[in-house]
Amino acid sequence: MRSLLFVPADSPDKLSKALGCGADALILDLEDSVAPERKEAARAGAAAFLAQVRPLQQRPRLVVRINGLATGLSDADLDAVASARPDAVMLPKAEGGAAVVHLDAKLCAREALNGLDEGAIGIVAIATETAPALFVAGTYRGASPRLAALTWGAEDLSAELGAEASRDAQGQFLDPYRLARALCLAAAAAANVPALDTVYVDFRNEAGLRRECEEARRDGFTGKMAIHPAQVATINDVFTPSPQAVARAQAIVAAFAAEPGAGVIGIDGVMYDRPHLAKAERLLARAKAAGVM
Ligand code: COA
Ligand code: MG
């Protein structure tokens, strides 16, 4: 998944607008973009949208962001949407593997009640939204086979830290958020799931978004969340492996295939060893998923 667009689930207009925007996934939001008195409308909106879109042949992946486990709202959220079988549930304010195990149990119960296969609904966790979450980022590994990706967030963390800002005057994240971002990358690698970069809220600034996407890709993120349909094309563009990257990866895979016993090879005067092979294989898998191979 390269692009995941947040859509407030209490907005029928935005839901219908989101469908044609080219995002790999839509995140139907029941949490922070929905006012407390609109939660019920958002649950109904998400359930109706899932029922309408799931049967379509060509459709984005459908993720529902529920309210956090500590809010007392997450059970009603899950009850409202589970029967419509979202591809995944996004867990905000997740605090490590224990939170994923907790949500896994809730999903097992709903799947059983609705006649779904156990594990049908995946989990995407937002791993850095609270202070305690930072200290348990390393515990996602092995928590649940449902875990499909990890992502991170700066806004809730900055509120919790009592910070005045999360970015400097040039728009770069400040230290606490760079730490959160790095922890997300390491947590995802440890758990062997993709890392997805956080949102870029300045939605009219295409150059800033592109720069942030390129920095994210450079560091190992394989996709980014969006808040506005206009951001999707840029995100898809940056996170789709380029023809040059695909060609290089294919050359590395072919060279190792030609010398099965080799631990290291040279191509055009550059050394490649086993970690490069693993990286090349992952890139080719992403290229396939993006439809450019
Ligand atoms: N999904 C679907 N459609 C969206 C959208 C989104 N996330 N964001 C904007 N649109 C639609 C608008 O409704 C508008 O439609 P219209 O032309 O039919 O009126 C069109 O795209 C252009 O929107 P624009 O006028 O540029 O922005 P806006 O002021 O209407 O909306 C936000 C700005 C930030 C309120 C809106 O982008 C939004 O709700 N984003 C998602 C926020 C969210 O979910 N946050 C939680 C995660 S951090
Ligand atoms: Mg939030």
GROMACS .gro file of C-alpha atoms and ligand atoms in nm:
model
  342
    1MET     CA    1   0.000   0.000   0.000
    2ARG     CA    2   0.155   0.323  -0.119
    3SER     CA    3  -0.119   0.572  -0.036
    4LEU     CA    4  -0.383   0.557   0.237
    5LEU     CA    5  -0.636   0.842   0.238
    6PHE     CA    6  -0.814   0.940   0.558
    7VAL     CA    7  -1.184   1.010   0.508
    8PRO     CA    8  -1.406   1.127   0.795
    9ALA     CA    9  -1.670   0.853   0.793
   10ASP     CA   10  -1.953   1.089   0.890
   11SER     CA   11  -1.918   1.272   0.557
   12PRO     CA   12  -2.104   1.102   0.270
   13ASP     CA   13  -1.967   1.366   0.029
   14LYS     CA   14  -1.607   1.293   0.116
   15LEU     CA   15  -1.665   0.918   0.114
   16SER     CA   16  -1.799   0.928  -0.240
   17LYS     CA   17  -1.527   1.171  -0.349
   18ALA     CA   18  -1.257   0.943  -0.205
   19LEU     CA   19  -1.351   0.645  -0.417
   20GLY     CA   20  -1.214   0.772  -0.746
   21CYS     CA   21  -0.899   0.941  -0.620
   22GLY     CA   22  -0.654   0.658  -0.687
   23ALA     CA   23  -0.556   0.582  -0.328
   24ASP     CA   24  -0.443   0.224  -0.264
   25ALA     CA   25  -0.643   0.230   0.059
   26LEU     CA   26  -0.907   0.445   0.223
   27ILE     CA   27  -0.905   0.491   0.599
   28LEU     CA   28  -1.265   0.543   0.707
   29ASP     CA   29  -1.214   0.749   1.019
   30LEU     CA   30  -1.425   0.709   1.332
   31GLU     CA   31  -1.167   0.878   1.555
   32ASP     CA   32  -1.007   1.223   1.561
   33SER     CA   33  -1.178   1.375   1.256
   34VAL     CA   34  -1.521   1.292   1.397
   35ALA     CA   35  -1.683   1.497   1.676
   36PRO     CA   36  -1.815   1.300   1.977
   37GLU     CA   37  -2.178   1.362   1.886
   38ARG     CA   38  -2.112   1.236   1.531
   39LYS     CA   39  -1.961   0.898   1.626
   40GLU     CA   40  -2.286   0.711   1.564
   41ALA     CA   41  -2.329   0.876   1.221
   42ALA     CA   42  -1.969   0.788   1.135
   43ARG     CA   43  -2.018   0.422   1.231
   44ALA     CA   44  -2.327   0.403   1.011
   45GLY     CA   45  -2.146   0.584   0.730
   46ALA     CA   46  -1.850   0.349   0.743
   47ALA     CA   47  -2.070   0.037   0.750
   48ALA     CA   48  -2.278   0.157   0.454
   49PHE     CA   49  -1.969   0.250   0.254
   50LEU     CA   50  -1.808  -0.089   0.321
   51ALA     CA   51  -2.123  -0.268   0.210
   52GLN     CA   52  -2.135  -0.062  -0.109
   53VAL     CA   53  -1.766  -0.076  -0.205
   54ARG     CA   54  -1.650  -0.421  -0.093
   55PRO     CA   55  -1.829  -0.606  -0.376
   56LEU     CA   56  -1.669  -0.386  -0.645
   57GLN     CA   57  -1.411  -0.562  -0.864
   58GLN     CA   58  -1.167  -0.271  -0.869
   59ARG     CA   59  -1.160  -0.110  -0.529
   60PRO     CA   60  -0.916   0.037  -0.282
   61ARG     CA   61  -0.837  -0.154   0.036
   62LEU     CA   62  -1.076  -0.050   0.309
   63VAL     CA   63  -0.945   0.028   0.656
   64VAL     CA   64  -1.153   0.156   0.947
   65ARG     CA   65  -0.983   0.367   1.210
   66ILE     CA   66  -1.160   0.291   1.536
   67ASN     CA   67  -1.133   0.493   1.856
   68GLY     CA   68  -0.854   0.400   2.096
   69LEU     CA   69  -0.888   0.108   2.336
   70ALA     CA   70  -0.892   0.346   2.635
   71THR     CA   71  -1.188   0.554   2.510
   72GLY     CA   72  -1.468   0.307   2.579
   73LEU     CA   73  -1.581   0.357   2.219
   74SER     CA   74  -1.390   0.086   2.037
   75ASP     CA   75  -1.632  -0.201   2.105
   76ALA     CA   76  -1.925  -0.013   1.956
   77ASP     CA   77  -1.702   0.085   1.663
   78LEU     CA   78  -1.614  -0.279   1.596
   79ASP     CA   79  -1.974  -0.394   1.641
   80ALA     CA   80  -2.083  -0.144   1.377
   81VAL     CA   81  -1.833  -0.241   1.107
   82ALA     CA   82  -1.714  -0.600   1.162
   83SER     CA   83  -1.996  -0.767   0.970
   84ALA     CA   84  -1.911  -0.552   0.667
   85ARG     CA   85  -1.560  -0.700   0.684
   86PRO     CA   86  -1.310  -0.417   0.643
   87ASP     CA   87  -0.972  -0.535   0.512
   88ALA     CA   88  -0.816  -0.395   0.827
   89VAL     CA   89  -0.882  -0.196   1.141
   90MET     CA   90  -0.646   0.090   1.226
   91LEU     CA   91  -0.569   0.115   1.595
   92PRO     CA   92  -0.479   0.468   1.713
   93LYS     CA   93  -0.283   0.532   2.034
   94ALA     CA   94  -0.159   0.174   2.023
   95GLU     CA   95   0.076   0.086   2.307
   96GLY     CA   96   0.282  -0.205   2.184
   97GLY     CA   97   0.213  -0.570   2.116
   98ALA     CA   98  -0.020  -0.598   2.416
   99ALA     CA   99  -0.264  -0.356   2.250
  100VAL     CA  100  -0.253  -0.560   1.930
  101VAL     CA  101  -0.322  -0.880   2.127
  102HIS     CA  102  -0.616  -0.703   2.294
  103LEU     CA  103  -0.762  -0.591   1.959
  104ASP     CA  104  -0.694  -0.934   1.810
  105ALA     CA  105  -0.917  -1.091   2.078
  106LYS     CA  106  -1.195  -0.840   2.006
  107LEU     CA  107  -1.172  -0.915   1.635
  108CYS     CA  108  -1.172  -1.293   1.691
  109ALA     CA  109  -1.503  -1.261   1.875
  110ARG     CA  110  -1.662  -1.044   1.603
  111GLU     CA  111  -1.539  -1.271   1.325
  112ALA     CA  112  -1.692  -1.572   1.500
  113LEU     CA  113  -2.022  -1.391   1.552
  114ASN     CA  114  -2.036  -1.287   1.186
  115GLY     CA  115  -1.926  -1.615   1.032
  116LEU     CA  116  -1.598  -1.473   0.904
  117ASP     CA  117  -1.273  -1.665   0.890
  118GLU     CA  118  -1.054  -1.598   1.192
  119GLY     CA  119  -0.793  -1.344   1.093
  120ALA     CA  120  -0.996  -1.206   0.801
  121ILE     CA  121  -0.960  -0.851   0.934
  122GLY     CA  122  -0.605  -0.716   0.960
  123ILE     CA  123  -0.462  -0.459   1.201
  124VAL     CA  124  -0.266  -0.144   1.120
  125ALA     CA  125  -0.134   0.015   1.441
  126ILE     CA  126  -0.034   0.377   1.497
  127ALA     CA  127   0.264   0.311   1.717
  128THR     CA  128   0.379   0.649   1.852
  129GLU     CA  129   0.083   0.859   1.964
  130THR     CA  130   0.135   0.840   2.339
  131ALA     CA  131   0.444   0.872   2.557
  132PRO     CA  132   0.421   0.513   2.692
  133ALA     CA  133   0.385   0.389   2.333
  134LEU     CA  134   0.741   0.500   2.255
  135PHE     CA  135   0.880   0.272   2.525
  136VAL     CA  136   0.702  -0.040   2.396
  137ALA     CA  137   0.754   0.013   2.022
  138GLY     CA  138   0.981  -0.291   2.020
  139THR     CA  139   0.707  -0.531   2.132
  140TYR     CA  140   0.500  -0.566   1.812
  141ARG     CA  141   0.701  -0.859   1.684
  142GLY     CA  142   0.495  -1.179   1.702
  143ALA     CA  143   0.196  -1.006   1.865
  144SER     CA  144  -0.055  -1.124   1.604
  145PRO     CA  145  -0.049  -1.255   1.248
  146ARG     CA  146  -0.313  -0.989   1.180
  147LEU     CA  147  -0.060  -0.711   1.209
  148ALA     CA  148  -0.037  -0.577   0.853
  149ALA     CA  149   0.159  -0.252   0.895
  150LEU     CA  150   0.279   0.004   1.146
  151THR     CA  151   0.257   0.378   1.115
  152TRP     CA  152   0.327   0.673   1.338
  153GLY     CA  153   0.171   1.002   1.443
  154ALA     CA  154   0.307   1.332   1.571
  155GLU     CA  155   0.001   1.539   1.661
  156ASP     CA  156  -0.132   1.341   1.955
  157LEU     CA  157   0.220   1.283   2.084
  158SER     CA  158   0.296   1.655   2.072
  159ALA     CA  159  -0.021   1.730   2.271
  160GLU     CA  160   0.076   1.467   2.526
  161LEU     CA  161   0.430   1.605   2.557
  162GLY     CA  162   0.296   1.958   2.603
  163ALA     CA  163   0.496   2.081   2.307
  164GLU     CA  164   0.436   2.410   2.128
  165ALA     CA  165   0.520   2.267   1.787
  166SER     CA  166   0.618   1.941   1.621
  167ARG     CA  167   0.804   2.098   1.327
  168ASP     CA  168   1.063   2.373   1.293
  169ALA     CA  169   1.026   2.687   1.080
  170GLN     CA  170   1.143   2.495   0.771
  171GLY     CA  171   0.876   2.230   0.825
  172GLN     CA  172   1.117   1.958   0.944
  173PHE     CA  173   1.009   1.744   1.239
  174LEU     CA  174   1.173   1.828   1.572
  175ASP     CA  175   1.369   1.574   1.778
  176PRO     CA  176   1.088   1.400   1.972
  177TYR     CA  177   0.903   1.329   1.644
  178ARG     CA  178   1.214   1.221   1.459
  179LEU     CA  179   1.261   0.972   1.741
  180ALA     CA  180   0.901   0.853   1.704
  181ARG     CA  181   0.948   0.819   1.328
  182ALA     CA  182   1.268   0.617   1.371
  183LEU     CA  183   1.104   0.395   1.634
  184CYS     CA  184   0.821   0.323   1.390
  185LEU     CA  185   1.071   0.217   1.124
  186ALA     CA  186   1.258  -0.010   1.364
  187ALA     CA  187   0.938  -0.149   1.516
  188ALA     CA  188   0.802  -0.235   1.171
  189ALA     CA  189   1.128  -0.398   1.061
  190ALA     CA  190   1.139  -0.599   1.385
  191ALA     CA  191   0.781  -0.714   1.331
  192ASN     CA  192   0.846  -0.780   0.961
  193VAL     CA  193   0.562  -0.555   0.841
  194PRO     CA  194   0.569  -0.243   0.620
  195ALA     CA  195   0.626   0.098   0.778
  196LEU     CA  196   0.391   0.374   0.659
  197ASP     CA  197   0.480   0.740   0.702
  198THR     CA  198   0.255   0.982   0.888
  199VAL     CA  199   0.033   1.250   0.731
  200TYR     CA  200   0.150   1.580   0.585
  201VAL     CA  201  -0.113   1.829   0.697
  202ASP     CA  202  -0.013   2.127   0.478
  203PHE     CA  203  -0.227   1.992   0.197
  204ARG     CA  204  -0.177   2.272  -0.056
  205ASN     CA  205   0.205   2.238  -0.041
  206GLU     CA  206   0.289   1.979  -0.308
  207ALA     CA  207   0.663   2.044  -0.299
  208GLY     CA  208   0.675   1.993   0.078
  209LEU     CA  209   0.474   1.673   0.050
  210ARG     CA  210   0.701   1.539  -0.226
  211ARG     CA  211   1.013   1.613  -0.023
  212GLU     CA  212   0.869   1.438   0.281
  213CYS     CA  213   0.769   1.135   0.068
  214GLU     CA  214   1.118   1.113  -0.080
  215GLU     CA  215   1.280   1.131   0.265
  216ALA     CA  216   1.042   0.861   0.388
  217ARG     CA  217   1.117   0.630   0.095
  218ARG     CA  218   1.491   0.689   0.140
  219ASP     CA  219   1.466   0.579   0.503
  220GLY     CA  220   1.257   0.266   0.445
  221PHE     CA  221   0.892   0.364   0.455
  222THR     CA  222   0.695   0.203   0.174
  223GLY     CA  223   0.390   0.430   0.178
  224LYS     CA  224   0.235   0.736   0.336
  225MET     CA  225  -0.103   0.837   0.472
  226ALA     CA  226  -0.289   1.129   0.311
  227ILE     CA  227  -0.555   1.366   0.440
  228HIS     CA  228  -0.662   1.518   0.107
  229PRO     CA  229  -0.732   1.354  -0.231
  230ALA     CA  230  -0.487   1.598  -0.397
  231GLN     CA  231  -0.200   1.432  -0.207
  232VAL     CA  232  -0.260   1.083  -0.346
  233ALA     CA  233  -0.096   1.123  -0.689
  234THR     CA  234   0.227   1.255  -0.540
  235ILE     CA  235   0.243   0.975  -0.282
  236ASN     CA  236   0.175   0.706  -0.543
  237ASP     CA  237   0.437   0.857  -0.770
  238VAL     CA  238   0.714   0.865  -0.510
  239PHE     CA  239   0.640   0.520  -0.365
  240THR     CA  240   0.610   0.343  -0.701
  241PRO     CA  241   0.951   0.191  -0.778
  242SER     CA  242   1.106   0.371  -1.077
  243PRO     CA  243   1.196   0.179  -1.398
  244GLN     CA  244   1.566   0.226  -1.308
  245ALA     CA  245   1.515   0.087  -0.958
  246VAL     CA  246   1.322  -0.210  -1.099
  247ALA     CA  247   1.592  -0.277  -1.360
  248ARG     CA  248   1.867  -0.265  -1.096
  249ALA     CA  249   1.673  -0.499  -0.867
  250GLN     CA  250   1.610  -0.741  -1.154
  251ALA     CA  251   1.982  -0.738  -1.239
  252ILE     CA  252   2.072  -0.820  -0.877
  253VAL     CA  253   1.818  -1.104  -0.855
  254ALA     CA  254   1.932  -1.243  -1.192
  255ALA     CA  255   2.299  -1.228  -1.095
  256PHE     CA  256   2.239  -1.421  -0.772
  257ALA     CA  257   2.017  -1.671  -0.958
  258ALA     CA  258   2.300  -1.732  -1.204
  259GLU     CA  259   2.540  -1.808  -0.918
  260PRO     CA  260   2.328  -1.987  -0.657
  261GLY     CA  261   2.620  -2.054  -0.422
  262ALA     CA  262   2.747  -1.695  -0.423
  263GLY     CA  263   2.729  -1.477  -0.114
  264VAL     CA  264   2.853  -1.173  -0.295
  265ILE     CA  265   2.865  -1.056  -0.658
  266GLY     CA  266   2.983  -0.757  -0.858
  267ILE     CA  267   2.769  -0.572  -1.111
  268ASP     CA  268   2.912  -0.275  -1.305
  269GLY     CA  269   3.188  -0.228  -1.051
  270VAL     CA  270   2.960  -0.231  -0.744
  271MET     CA  271   2.948  -0.500  -0.475
  272TYR     CA  272   2.618  -0.666  -0.382
  273ASP     CA  273   2.576  -0.919  -0.103
  274ARG     CA  274   2.282  -1.106   0.052
  275PRO     CA  275   2.113  -0.805   0.218
  276HIS     CA  276   2.108  -0.637  -0.125
  277LEU     CA  277   1.935  -0.945  -0.266
  278ALA     CA  278   1.666  -0.932   0.004
  279LYS     CA  279   1.619  -0.561  -0.062
  280ALA     CA  280   1.592  -0.617  -0.437
  281GLU     CA  281   1.331  -0.890  -0.388
  282ARG     CA  282   1.125  -0.663  -0.164
  283LEU     CA  283   1.142  -0.382  -0.420
  284LEU     CA  284   1.024  -0.614  -0.697
  285ALA     CA  285   0.731  -0.725  -0.480
  286ARG     CA  286   0.633  -0.360  -0.433
  287ALA     CA  287   0.667  -0.295  -0.807
  288LYS     CA  288   0.436  -0.589  -0.876
  289ALA     CA  289   0.181  -0.463  -0.622
  290ALA     CA  290   0.195  -0.119  -0.785
  291GLY     CA  291   0.131  -0.274  -1.126
  292VAL     CA  292   0.456  -0.159  -1.288
  293MET     CA  293   0.597  -0.507  -1.354
  294COA     N1  294  -1.149   1.258   0.147
  294COA     C1  295  -1.241   1.277   0.050
  294COA     N2  296  -1.271   1.398  -0.002
  294COA     C2  297  -1.206   1.503   0.049
  294COA     C3  298  -1.109   1.489   0.150
  294COA     C4  299  -1.082   1.361   0.199
  294COA     N3  300  -0.992   1.341   0.297
  294COA     N4  301  -1.058   1.611   0.178
  294COA     C5  302  -1.121   1.698   0.097
  294COA     N5  303  -1.210   1.633   0.020
  294COA     C6  304  -1.297   1.692  -0.082
  294COA     C7  305  -1.375   1.809  -0.026
  294COA     O1  306  -1.494   1.765   0.032
  294COA     C8  307  -1.399   1.891  -0.149
  294COA     O2  308  -1.506   1.836  -0.221
  294COA     P1  309  -1.603   1.930  -0.310
  294COA     O3  310  -1.515   1.990  -0.415
  294COA     O4  311  -1.705   1.834  -0.363
  294COA     O5  312  -1.658   2.029  -0.215
  294COA     C9  313  -1.274   1.869  -0.232
  294COA     O6  314  -1.217   1.747  -0.183
  294COA    C10  315  -1.173   1.980  -0.215
  294COA     O7  316  -1.149   2.000  -0.079
  294COA     P2  317  -1.085   2.136  -0.026
  294COA     O8  318  -1.183   2.247  -0.041
  294COA     O9  319  -0.954   2.152  -0.091
  294COA    O10  320  -1.060   2.106   0.126
  294COA     P3  321  -1.164   2.121   0.246
  294COA    O11  322  -1.141   2.255   0.309
  294COA    O12  323  -1.301   2.088   0.201
  294COA    O13  324  -1.119   2.005   0.345
  294COA    C11  325  -0.999   1.906   0.524
  294COA    C12  326  -0.998   2.015   0.417
  294COA    C13  327  -0.864   1.901   0.591
  294COA    C14  328  -1.110   1.936   0.625
  294COA    C15  329  -1.028   1.770   0.453
  294COA    O14  330  -0.926   1.751   0.357
  294COA    C16  331  -1.039   1.650   0.543
  294COA    O15  332  -1.143   1.627   0.603
  294COA     N6  333  -0.935   1.567   0.549
  294COA    C17  334  -0.934   1.445   0.628
  294COA    C18  335  -0.908   1.477   0.773
  294COA    C19  336  -0.892   1.353   0.856
  294COA    O16  337  -0.949   1.252   0.833
  294COA     N7  338  -0.806   1.364   0.959
  294COA    C20  339  -0.777   1.254   1.044
  294COA    C21  340  -0.642   1.197   1.020
  294COA     S1  341  -0.510   1.305   1.061
  295MG      MG  342  -0.498   1.157   1.630
   0.00000   0.00000   0.00000
